[in-house]
Amino acid sequence: MTPRVVLVTGVNGFLGAQLAMRLASDPDIERVLCVDIVPPSPEVRRRLGRAEFIRADIRNRLIAKVIAAARVDTVVHTSVSPEPVGGGRALNKELNVIGTMQLLAACQTSPLVRRVVLKSTSAVYGSSPRDPAVFTERTEPRELPSGGYAKDAAEIEGYLRGFARRRPDVVTTTLRFSNFLGPRADTVLSRYFALPAVPVPLGHDPRLQLVHTEDAVAVTRLATLTDLPGVYNVAGEGVLTLTQAVRRAGRLPVVLPRPALRPVGAVLRRVVPLGWPPESGTPDFGQVMDTTSLRENAGFMPRWSTAQVFDDFVQGRGLRPLVDADRLGGGWDRIRSATVPGRR
């Protein structure tokens, strides 16, 4: 059943903005409401078309009045963010966790809400040397996230499960995305791979799984327009190791001991808003997800594989190779020997 009135949070972010634009172009949807504490740029505002922007803080109980007054029947929560906002980590946690609690409380009190879609992350699986090679939606983390965005996301998913128990008449969808990457989106990972010299951890060559930003928008739109109850892993087919990705981007890898990654990241953040290593987990092991349920139960197949996502990012950003991998020859083997124990 096509929704009549949709509320999208986080319209100042890429996913929320692009989703709102596409929903606003759908004549079967009567109204599209966009909520954020920060107004989008004039260019984004123009492209939102008939979508209505409401500057509001979802931590405030007034969000319940917005949902009730507009007779919202579908809520898409995309404002959960891995990157600290102006006030730092404490404010970011409050926006993520407290904001979601208030939003779900507002949905619970509205009898008209019948569908809630949550943007989540693969970071909820944690990052441990005891992890399985591939995570399914039913896999429990061997080590629970201890802090940062991953812990926020795990808490938020728990709140959504509680909401679903209290309101079994509402269809709830959780989309666990792997790392976003694309030529237009500005993310932690895009800034990381744009660095001329890329820090990589000594003794580890983590596997990366990527989802194209266009695929992320498409699957979120599908969940908004149709009933897709449950949790779905969302990622492109295949994986890249970190050193493979650095090589494809033509960047210079700088092998560092793991304890040095965060201090180096702190220095880099003074020049570039980098945020690496990410708070979503360590870069040691990575998280690779099984997307069978996405294909078979949701009927969605990402257009871009992980390798294609990365190549489209490199080409779209116009990144010029700073290192000729072919001319470097055996240097790459030495780098991989440093990042992967026992490799010769």
Coordinates of C-alpha atoms in Angstrom, one line a residue:
M1 CA 0.0 0.0 0.0
T2 CA 1.5 3.4 -1.1
P3 CA 1.8 5.8 1.9
R4 CA -0.2 9.0 1.9
V5 CA 2.0 11.1 4.2
V6 CA 5.7 10.4 4.7
L7 CA 8.0 11.9 7.3
V8 CA 11.8 11.7 6.6
T9 CA 14.3 12.6 9.3
G10 CA 17.9 13.7 8.5
V11 CA 17.2 15.5 5.3
N12 CA 20.4 17.4 5.8
G13 CA 22.2 14.1 5.0
F14 CA 22.7 12.6 1.6
L15 CA 20.3 9.6 2.1
G16 CA 17.5 11.6 3.7
A17 CA 17.7 14.3 1.1
Q18 CA 17.8 12.0 -1.9
L19 CA 15.0 9.9 -0.6
A20 CA 12.8 13.0 0.0
M21 CA 13.5 14.2 -3.5
R22 CA 12.3 10.9 -5.1
L23 CA 9.3 10.6 -2.8
A24 CA 8.3 14.1 -3.7
S25 CA 8.3 13.2 -7.4
D26 CA 5.8 10.4 -6.7
P27 CA 2.3 11.6 -7.5
D28 CA 0.7 8.9 -5.4
I29 CA 2.1 10.4 -2.2
E30 CA 0.1 13.3 -0.9
R31 CA 2.8 14.9 1.3
V32 CA 6.4 14.5 2.1
L33 CA 7.7 16.1 5.3
C34 CA 11.4 16.6 5.9
V35 CA 12.7 17.1 9.4
D36 CA 16.2 18.1 10.6
I37 CA 17.7 20.4 13.1
V38 CA 19.9 22.0 10.4
P39 CA 18.3 23.3 7.2
P40 CA 19.6 21.8 3.9
S41 CA 21.6 23.9 1.5
P42 CA 19.7 26.2 -0.9
E43 CA 20.4 23.8 -3.8
V44 CA 19.0 20.8 -1.9
R45 CA 16.0 22.9 -0.8
R46 CA 15.3 23.7 -4.5
R47 CA 15.6 20.1 -5.5
L48 CA 13.2 18.9 -2.7
G49 CA 10.4 20.2 -4.9
R50 CA 7.1 20.0 -3.2
A51 CA 8.5 18.3 -0.1
E52 CA 8.0 20.4 3.0
F53 CA 11.0 21.2 5.2
I54 CA 10.3 21.5 9.0
R55 CA 13.2 22.6 11.1
A56 CA 12.6 20.6 14.3
D57 CA 14.6 18.6 16.8
I58 CA 13.3 15.0 17.2
R59 CA 14.5 15.0 20.8
N60 CA 11.7 17.4 21.5
R61 CA 8.2 16.0 22.3
L62 CA 6.8 18.5 19.7
I63 CA 7.7 15.9 17.1
A64 CA 4.6 14.0 18.2
K65 CA 2.4 17.1 17.4
V66 CA 4.0 17.2 13.9
I67 CA 3.2 13.6 13.2
A68 CA -0.3 13.9 14.5
A69 CA -1.2 17.2 12.9
A70 CA 0.1 16.0 9.5
R71 CA -1.5 12.6 9.8
V72 CA 1.8 10.9 9.0
D73 CA 1.4 7.2 8.2
T74 CA 5.0 6.3 7.3
V75 CA 8.2 7.4 9.1
V76 CA 11.7 7.0 7.6
H77 CA 14.4 7.6 10.2
T78 CA 17.7 8.3 8.4
S79 CA 19.2 10.9 10.8
V80 CA 21.2 8.3 12.8
S81 CA 24.7 9.5 12.1
P82 CA 28.3 8.1 12.7
E83 CA 29.9 11.5 12.6
P84 CA 30.0 13.9 15.6
V85 CA 28.2 17.1 15.1
G86 CA 29.2 20.5 16.4
G87 CA 28.9 19.5 20.1
G88 CA 31.1 16.4 19.7
R89 CA 30.5 12.8 20.7
A90 CA 28.2 13.5 23.6
L91 CA 25.7 15.6 21.6
N92 CA 25.9 13.1 18.7
K93 CA 24.9 10.2 21.0
E94 CA 22.0 12.3 22.4
L95 CA 20.8 13.1 18.9
N96 CA 21.1 9.5 17.8
V97 CA 19.7 7.7 20.9
I98 CA 17.4 10.2 22.6
G99 CA 16.2 11.5 19.3
T100 CA 15.2 8.0 18.2
M101 CA 13.4 7.3 21.6
Q102 CA 11.3 10.4 21.2
L103 CA 10.5 9.7 17.6
L104 CA 9.4 6.2 18.3
A105 CA 7.3 7.5 21.3
A106 CA 5.6 9.9 18.9
C107 CA 4.9 7.0 16.5
Q108 CA 3.5 4.9 19.3
T109 CA 1.0 7.4 20.3
S110 CA -0.2 8.0 16.7
P111 CA -2.9 5.5 15.5
L112 CA -2.2 6.5 11.9
V113 CA 1.4 5.4 11.7
R114 CA 1.6 2.0 10.0
R115 CA 5.2 1.8 8.7
V116 CA 8.6 2.7 10.3
V117 CA 11.9 2.4 8.4
L118 CA 15.2 2.6 10.2
K119 CA 18.6 3.3 8.6
S120 CA 21.1 1.2 10.6
T121 CA 24.6 -0.1 10.1
S122 CA 26.7 -3.3 9.8
A123 CA 28.6 -1.9 12.8
V124 CA 26.1 -3.5 15.1
Y125 CA 27.8 -6.8 14.5
G126 CA 30.9 -5.6 16.3
S127 CA 34.5 -6.2 15.3
S128 CA 36.3 -9.2 16.8
P129 CA 38.9 -11.8 15.7
R130 CA 36.3 -14.4 16.7
D131 CA 33.7 -13.2 14.3
P132 CA 32.4 -15.5 11.6
A133 CA 33.5 -14.9 8.0
V134 CA 30.0 -13.7 7.0
F135 CA 27.2 -12.2 9.1
T136 CA 23.6 -13.1 8.6
E137 CA 20.7 -11.0 10.1
R138 CA 20.5 -13.5 12.9
T139 CA 24.2 -13.5 13.8
E140 CA 24.8 -12.2 17.3
P141 CA 28.1 -10.2 17.9
R142 CA 30.8 -12.1 19.7
E143 CA 31.8 -8.8 21.3
L144 CA 29.2 -6.1 21.8
P145 CA 30.2 -2.6 20.6
S146 CA 31.7 -0.8 23.5
G147 CA 31.1 2.8 22.4
G148 CA 30.6 5.2 19.6
Y149 CA 28.2 4.9 16.7
A150 CA 28.1 1.1 16.8
K151 CA 26.8 1.2 20.4
D152 CA 24.3 3.9 19.4
A153 CA 23.0 1.8 16.5
A154 CA 22.7 -1.4 18.6
E155 CA 20.7 0.6 21.2
I156 CA 18.5 2.1 18.6
E157 CA 17.7 -1.2 17.0
G158 CA 16.7 -2.5 20.5
Y159 CA 14.3 0.5 20.9
L160 CA 12.7 -0.3 17.5
R161 CA 12.2 -4.0 18.5
G162 CA 10.5 -2.8 21.7
F163 CA 8.3 -0.5 19.6
A164 CA 7.4 -3.4 17.3
R165 CA 6.2 -5.4 20.3
R166 CA 4.1 -2.6 21.6
R167 CA 2.6 -1.8 18.2
P168 CA 2.4 -5.1 16.2
D169 CA 0.1 -3.4 13.7
V170 CA 3.0 -1.3 12.5
V171 CA 5.4 -2.7 9.9
T172 CA 9.0 -2.0 11.0
T173 CA 12.0 -2.4 8.7
T174 CA 15.7 -2.2 9.7
L175 CA 18.2 -1.7 6.9
R176 CA 21.7 -2.6 8.0
F177 CA 23.9 -0.8 5.5
S178 CA 27.6 -1.5 4.9
N179 CA 29.8 1.5 4.3
F180 CA 28.3 4.1 1.9
L181 CA 30.4 5.2 -1.0
G182 CA 29.7 7.1 -4.1
P183 CA 30.9 10.0 -6.2
R184 CA 28.5 12.6 -4.7
A185 CA 28.3 11.6 -1.0
D186 CA 30.7 13.0 1.6
T187 CA 31.4 10.3 4.1
V188 CA 34.2 9.3 6.5
L189 CA 35.3 6.6 4.0
S190 CA 35.3 8.9 1.0
R191 CA 37.5 11.4 2.8
Y192 CA 39.8 8.6 4.0
F193 CA 40.4 7.2 0.5
A194 CA 40.9 10.7 -0.9
L195 CA 44.0 11.2 1.3
P196 CA 47.2 11.2 -0.6
A197 CA 48.8 8.9 2.1
V198 CA 46.3 6.4 3.6
P199 CA 47.0 5.0 7.1
V200 CA 46.5 1.2 7.2
P201 CA 46.8 -1.0 10.3
L202 CA 49.9 -3.1 10.8
G203 CA 49.1 -6.8 11.0
H204 CA 45.6 -6.6 9.5
D205 CA 44.1 -6.3 6.0
P206 CA 40.4 -5.9 6.7
R207 CA 37.8 -6.9 4.2
L208 CA 35.6 -4.0 3.0
Q209 CA 32.0 -4.4 1.8
L210 CA 30.5 -1.3 0.1
V211 CA 27.1 -0.1 -0.9
H212 CA 26.6 2.5 -3.6
T213 CA 24.7 5.6 -2.4
E214 CA 22.3 5.2 -5.3
D215 CA 21.5 1.6 -4.2
A216 CA 21.1 2.9 -0.6
V217 CA 18.5 5.4 -1.8
A218 CA 16.7 2.8 -3.9
V219 CA 16.3 0.2 -1.2
T220 CA 15.2 2.8 1.3
R221 CA 12.6 4.0 -1.1
L222 CA 11.4 0.4 -1.6
A223 CA 11.0 -0.1 2.1
T224 CA 9.1 3.2 2.3
L225 CA 6.6 2.2 -0.4
T226 CA 6.1 -1.5 0.4
D227 CA 5.8 -3.6 3.5
L228 CA 9.2 -5.2 4.2
P229 CA 9.0 -6.4 7.9
G230 CA 12.3 -7.4 9.5
V231 CA 16.0 -6.8 9.3
Y232 CA 17.9 -6.7 6.0
N233 CA 21.6 -6.6 5.4
V234 CA 22.4 -4.2 2.5
A235 CA 25.7 -4.3 0.6
G236 CA 27.1 -4.8 -2.9
E237 CA 28.3 -8.2 -4.0
G238 CA 31.9 -9.2 -3.3
V239 CA 34.6 -7.6 -1.1
L240 CA 37.8 -5.7 -1.3
T241 CA 40.6 -5.8 1.2
L242 CA 41.8 -2.5 2.4
T243 CA 45.1 -2.7 0.6
Q244 CA 43.3 -3.6 -2.6
A245 CA 41.2 -0.5 -2.3
V246 CA 44.1 1.7 -1.6
R247 CA 45.8 0.3 -4.7
R248 CA 42.8 0.8 -6.9
A249 CA 42.6 4.4 -5.7
G250 CA 46.3 5.0 -6.5
R251 CA 47.0 6.2 -2.9
L252 CA 50.2 5.7 -0.9
P253 CA 49.6 3.3 2.0
V254 CA 51.3 4.2 5.3
V255 CA 51.5 1.1 7.5
L256 CA 51.0 2.0 11.2
P257 CA 50.7 0.0 14.4
R258 CA 47.0 -0.1 15.5
P259 CA 47.6 2.1 18.6
A260 CA 49.0 4.8 16.4
L261 CA 45.9 5.0 14.1
R262 CA 43.8 7.2 16.4
P263 CA 46.5 9.7 17.2
V264 CA 47.3 10.0 13.5
G265 CA 43.6 10.4 12.8
A266 CA 43.4 13.1 15.4
V267 CA 46.2 15.0 13.7
L268 CA 44.6 14.6 10.3
R269 CA 41.2 15.8 11.5
R270 CA 42.8 19.2 12.2
V271 CA 43.3 19.5 8.4
V272 CA 40.6 17.2 7.0
P273 CA 37.3 16.3 8.7
L274 CA 38.3 12.7 8.4
G275 CA 36.9 10.8 11.4
W276 CA 39.2 7.7 10.8
P277 CA 39.5 5.3 12.4
P278 CA 35.7 5.3 12.5
E279 CA 33.9 5.0 15.9
S280 CA 31.8 2.3 14.3
G281 CA 34.6 -0.2 15.1
T282 CA 38.2 -0.9 14.6
P283 CA 39.6 -1.2 11.0
D284 CA 41.2 -4.5 11.9
F285 CA 38.7 -7.1 10.8
G286 CA 35.8 -5.5 8.9
Q287 CA 32.3 -6.8 8.6
V288 CA 31.1 -8.8 5.7
M289 CA 27.3 -9.5 5.5
D290 CA 25.2 -12.1 3.8
T291 CA 22.6 -10.3 1.6
T292 CA 20.5 -13.4 0.7
S293 CA 17.4 -12.1 2.5
L294 CA 17.6 -8.8 0.7
R295 CA 17.5 -10.5 -2.6
E296 CA 15.0 -13.3 -1.8
N297 CA 12.7 -11.7 0.6
A298 CA 12.8 -8.0 -0.3
G299 CA 13.4 -8.7 -4.0
F300 CA 16.2 -6.1 -4.2
M301 CA 19.5 -6.7 -5.9
P302 CA 22.1 -3.9 -5.7
R303 CA 23.2 -2.6 -9.1
W304 CA 26.8 -2.1 -8.1
S305 CA 29.2 -4.7 -6.7
T306 CA 31.7 -3.6 -4.0
A307 CA 34.4 -3.3 -6.6
Q308 CA 32.2 -1.3 -9.0
V309 CA 31.1 1.0 -6.1
F310 CA 34.8 1.8 -5.4
D311 CA 35.7 2.3 -9.0
D312 CA 32.7 4.7 -9.5
F313 CA 33.8 6.6 -6.4
V314 CA 37.4 7.0 -7.8
Q315 CA 36.3 8.0 -11.2
G316 CA 33.5 10.3 -10.1
R317 CA 35.7 12.1 -7.7
G318 CA 38.4 12.4 -10.3
L319 CA 41.1 11.0 -8.0
R320 CA 44.3 10.9 -9.9
P321 CA 46.7 8.0 -9.0
L322 CA 49.6 9.2 -6.9
V323 CA 51.2 5.8 -7.0
D324 CA 51.6 3.6 -10.2
A325 CA 50.9 0.2 -8.8
D326 CA 52.4 -1.6 -11.9
R327 CA 55.7 0.3 -11.6
L328 CA 55.8 -0.1 -7.9
G329 CA 55.9 -3.9 -8.5
G330 CA 57.1 -5.9 -5.5
G331 CA 56.5 -2.9 -3.2
W332 CA 52.8 -3.9 -2.9
D333 CA 53.8 -7.4 -1.9
R334 CA 55.9 -6.0 0.9
I335 CA 53.1 -3.8 2.0
R336 CA 50.7 -6.7 2.1
S337 CA 53.3 -8.8 4.0
A338 CA 53.4 -6.0 6.6
T339 CA 49.6 -5.8 6.9
V340 CA 48.9 -9.6 6.8
P341 CA 50.8 -11.8 9.3
G342 CA 52.5 -14.8 7.7
R343 CA 52.2 -13.6 4.2
R344 CA 55.3 -14.0 2.0

